[in-house]
PDB file of C-alpha atoms in Angstrom:
ATOM      1  CA  UNK R   1     -97.843  54.573 -40.440  1.00 67.00           C
ATOM      2  CA  UNK R   2    -100.706  52.048 -39.998  1.00 77.00           C
ATOM      3  CA  UNK R   3    -102.163  52.150 -43.503  1.00 89.00           C
ATOM      4  CA  UNK R   4    -103.865  49.065 -44.889  1.00 92.00           C
ATOM      5  CA  UNK R   5    -102.956  48.601 -48.876  1.00 92.00           C
ATOM      6  CA  UNK R   6    -103.910  45.875 -51.353  1.00 92.00           C
ATOM      7  CA  UNK R   7    -101.596  44.376 -53.788  1.00 94.00           C
ATOM      8  CA  UNK R   8    -102.976  43.336 -57.244  1.00 93.00           C
ATOM      9  CA  UNK R   9    -101.840  41.128 -59.281  1.00 89.00           C
ATOM     10  CA  UNK R  10    -102.165  43.413 -62.205  1.00 85.00           C
ATOM     11  CA  UNK R  11    -103.365  46.966 -63.253  1.00 83.00           C
ATOM     12  CA  UNK R  12    -106.815  45.769 -62.117  1.00 80.00           C
ATOM     13  CA  UNK R  13    -107.690  46.859 -58.707  1.00 75.00           C
ATOM     14  CA  UNK R  14    -109.491  43.337 -57.800  1.00 78.00           C
ATOM     15  CA  UNK R  15    -108.111  40.541 -56.199  1.00 84.00           C
ATOM     16  CA  UNK R  16    -104.274  40.326 -54.963  1.00 91.00           C
ATOM     17  CA  UNK R  17    -103.690  40.463 -51.280  1.00 94.00           C
ATOM     18  CA  UNK R  18    -104.190  42.907 -48.381  1.00 94.00           C
ATOM     19  CA  UNK R  19    -101.136  44.003 -45.826  1.00 95.00           C
ATOM     20  CA  UNK R  20     -99.832  47.009 -44.089  1.00 95.00           C
ATOM     21  CA  UNK R  21     -97.756  49.206 -45.365  1.00 93.00           C
ATOM     22  CA  UNK R  22     -94.349  50.165 -43.281  1.00 88.00           C
ATOM     23  CA  UNK R  23     -91.842  52.903 -43.393  1.00 77.00           C
ATOM     24  CA  UNK R  24     -88.619  52.094 -43.251  1.00 78.00           C
ATOM     25  CA  UNK R  25     -85.820  54.554 -44.654  1.00 84.00           C
ATOM     26  CA  UNK R  26     -86.490  54.976 -48.180  1.00 88.00           C
ATOM     27  CA  UNK R  27     -88.123  51.558 -49.068  1.00 92.00           C
ATOM     28  CA  UNK R  28     -91.916  50.860 -49.325  1.00 93.00           C
ATOM     29  CA  UNK R  29     -92.555  47.801 -47.648  1.00 95.00           C
ATOM     30  CA  UNK R  30     -95.742  45.735 -47.521  1.00 95.00           C
ATOM     31  CA  UNK R  31     -96.272  42.636 -45.138  1.00 95.00           C
ATOM     32  CA  UNK R  32     -99.272  40.756 -46.110  1.00 95.00           C
ATOM     33  CA  UNK R  33    -101.847  39.673 -43.464  1.00 93.00           C
ATOM     34  CA  UNK R  34    -100.710  35.918 -44.844  1.00 93.00           C
ATOM     35  CA  UNK R  35     -97.085  35.775 -44.007  1.00 91.00           C
ATOM     36  CA  UNK R  36     -95.838  34.530 -47.203  1.00 94.00           C
ATOM     37  CA  UNK R  37     -96.741  37.852 -49.170  1.00 96.00           C
ATOM     38  CA  UNK R  38     -94.502  40.340 -48.936  1.00 95.00           C
ATOM     39  CA  UNK R  39     -93.471  43.314 -50.968  1.00 95.00           C
ATOM     40  CA  UNK R  40     -90.706  45.800 -51.040  1.00 95.00           C
ATOM     41  CA  UNK R  41     -90.215  48.449 -53.660  1.00 95.00           C
ATOM     42  CA  UNK R  42     -86.914  50.352 -53.550  1.00 95.00           C
ATOM     43  CA  UNK R  43     -87.936  54.124 -55.285  1.00 94.00           C
ATOM     44  CA  UNK R  44     -84.227  54.178 -56.563  1.00 95.00           C
ATOM     45  CA  UNK R  45     -85.029  51.283 -58.662  1.00 96.00           C
ATOM     46  CA  UNK R  46     -88.624  53.037 -60.189  1.00 96.00           C
ATOM     47  CA  UNK R  47     -88.367  54.370 -63.366  1.00 95.00           C
ATOM     48  CA  UNK R  48     -91.558  56.032 -63.706  1.00 94.00           C
ATOM     49  CA  UNK R  49     -94.813  55.996 -61.505  1.00 96.00           C
ATOM     50  CA  UNK R  50     -98.349  56.317 -62.215  1.00 96.00           C
ATOM     51  CA  UNK R  51    -101.410  57.006 -59.543  1.00 94.00           C
ATOM     52  CA  UNK R  52    -104.968  56.867 -60.060  1.00 93.00           C
ATOM     53  CA  UNK R  53    -106.649  59.192 -57.756  1.00 90.00           C
ATOM     54  CA  UNK R  54    -110.054  57.368 -58.194  1.00 91.00           C
ATOM     55  CA  UNK R  55    -109.313  53.866 -57.193  1.00 90.00           C
ATOM     56  CA  UNK R  56    -105.873  54.606 -55.514  1.00 90.00           C
ATOM     57  CA  UNK R  57    -103.912  52.453 -57.866  1.00 93.00           C
ATOM     58  CA  UNK R  58    -100.178  52.927 -58.040  1.00 95.00           C
ATOM     59  CA  UNK R  59     -98.257  51.760 -60.802  1.00 96.00           C
ATOM     60  CA  UNK R  60     -94.563  51.167 -60.704  1.00 96.00           C
ATOM     61  CA  UNK R  61     -92.078  50.669 -63.556  1.00 96.00           C
ATOM     62  CA  UNK R  62     -89.004  49.516 -62.235  1.00 96.00           C
ATOM     63  CA  UNK R  63     -86.002  50.000 -64.162  1.00 95.00           C
ATOM     64  CA  UNK R  64     -85.595  45.848 -64.833  1.00 96.00           C
ATOM     65  CA  UNK R  65     -88.663  46.135 -66.856  1.00 94.00           C
ATOM     66  CA  UNK R  66     -90.808  44.826 -63.929  1.00 95.00           C
ATOM     67  CA  UNK R  67     -94.312  46.180 -63.148  1.00 96.00           C
ATOM     68  CA  UNK R  68     -95.551  46.539 -59.411  1.00 96.00           C
ATOM     69  CA  UNK R  69     -99.163  47.710 -58.389  1.00 96.00           C
ATOM     70  CA  UNK R  70    -100.008  48.944 -54.985  1.00 94.00           C
ATOM     71  CA  UNK R  71    -103.399  50.288 -54.239  1.00 92.00           C
ATOM     72  CA  UNK R  72    -103.806  52.789 -51.448  1.00 90.00           C
ATOM     73  CA  UNK R  73    -106.604  55.605 -50.682  1.00 88.00           C
ATOM     74  CA  UNK R  74    -108.921  56.701 -53.619  1.00 85.00           C
ATOM     75  CA  UNK R  75    -111.857  58.772 -54.086  1.00 82.00           C
ATOM     76  CA  UNK R  76    -114.084  56.051 -54.999  1.00 81.00           C
ATOM     77  CA  UNK R  77    -112.466  52.554 -54.376  1.00 75.00           C
ATOM     78  CA  UNK R  78    -109.879  52.315 -51.382  1.00 78.00           C
ATOM     79  CA  UNK R  79    -107.587  49.918 -49.728  1.00 76.00           C
ATOM     80  CA  UNK R  80    -108.136  52.135 -46.951  1.00 78.00           C
ATOM     81  CA  UNK R  81    -110.331  55.222 -46.699  1.00 79.00           C
ATOM     82  CA  UNK R  82    -108.888  56.450 -42.997  1.00 83.00           C
ATOM     83  CA  UNK R  83    -106.580  59.438 -42.544  1.00 86.00           C
ATOM     84  CA  UNK R  84    -103.549  56.597 -42.735  1.00 86.00           C
ATOM     85  CA  UNK R  85    -104.102  55.588 -46.177  1.00 85.00           C
ATOM     86  CA  UNK R  86    -104.169  59.586 -47.338  1.00 89.00           C
ATOM     87  CA  UNK R  87    -101.159  59.945 -45.399  1.00 89.00           C
ATOM     88  CA  UNK R  88     -99.733  56.932 -47.124  1.00 90.00           C
ATOM     89  CA  UNK R  89    -100.630  58.583 -50.729  1.00 90.00           C
ATOM     90  CA  UNK R  90     -98.639  61.623 -49.256  1.00 91.00           C
ATOM     91  CA  UNK R  91     -95.479  60.018 -48.103  1.00 92.00           C
ATOM     92  CA  UNK R  92     -95.293  57.507 -51.419  1.00 93.00           C
ATOM     93  CA  UNK R  93     -95.194  61.000 -53.499  1.00 92.00           C
ATOM     94  CA  UNK R  94     -92.625  62.639 -51.476  1.00 93.00           C
ATOM     95  CA  UNK R  95     -90.415  59.619 -51.416  1.00 93.00           C
ATOM     96  CA  UNK R  96     -90.621  59.296 -54.933  1.00 94.00           C
ATOM     97  CA  UNK R  97     -89.817  62.657 -55.647  1.00 94.00           C
ATOM     98  CA  UNK R  98     -86.899  62.856 -53.267  1.00 94.00           C
ATOM     99  CA  UNK R  99     -85.899  60.410 -56.116  1.00 94.00           C
ATOM    100  CA  UNK R 100     -86.514  62.227 -58.839  1.00 94.00           C
ATOM    101  CA  UNK R 101     -89.186  59.988 -60.526  1.00 94.00           C
ATOM    102  CA  UNK R 102     -91.807  61.174 -62.743  1.00 89.00           C
ATOM    103  CA  UNK R 103     -95.242  60.549 -61.444  1.00 91.00           C
ATOM    104  CA  UNK R 104     -98.431  60.488 -63.694  1.00 91.00           C
ATOM    105  CA  UNK R 105    -101.545  60.980 -62.216  1.00 85.00           C
ATOM    106  CA  UNK R 106    -105.041  60.600 -63.381  1.00 68.00           C
TER     107      UNK R 106
END
C-alpha cells in the first residue's frame, strides 16, 4: 500500500508529521518522512476506535490508556485523497474488525 498519512499530536487534524502507511502482518505502521518519526499500532491492543469520515481522522484508544491519532482520506480534509488513501481506510477498518474492535464513525 502506498498511502500518505498524517500523524497529529492531538485530535485536531492540523500539525503533526507526515509519512507512509505500510502493511506488515497485523500491524499498522507509519514511517515518517523524517526518519526519527515512526508509529506502530497493534490492533490487538486497541480497546476502541473512532473514525471521522469528513476529515479522515482515526482516534485509537489503546488498552493502556494511550490515545493515538492517524489521518488518512476524508471527504473534506485528507492526508491522501488518492485511491490508495481510500484503500488505507478500508484496510484499517477490516483489520480492526478481525480483532473485534468497536469502531465509532461520524
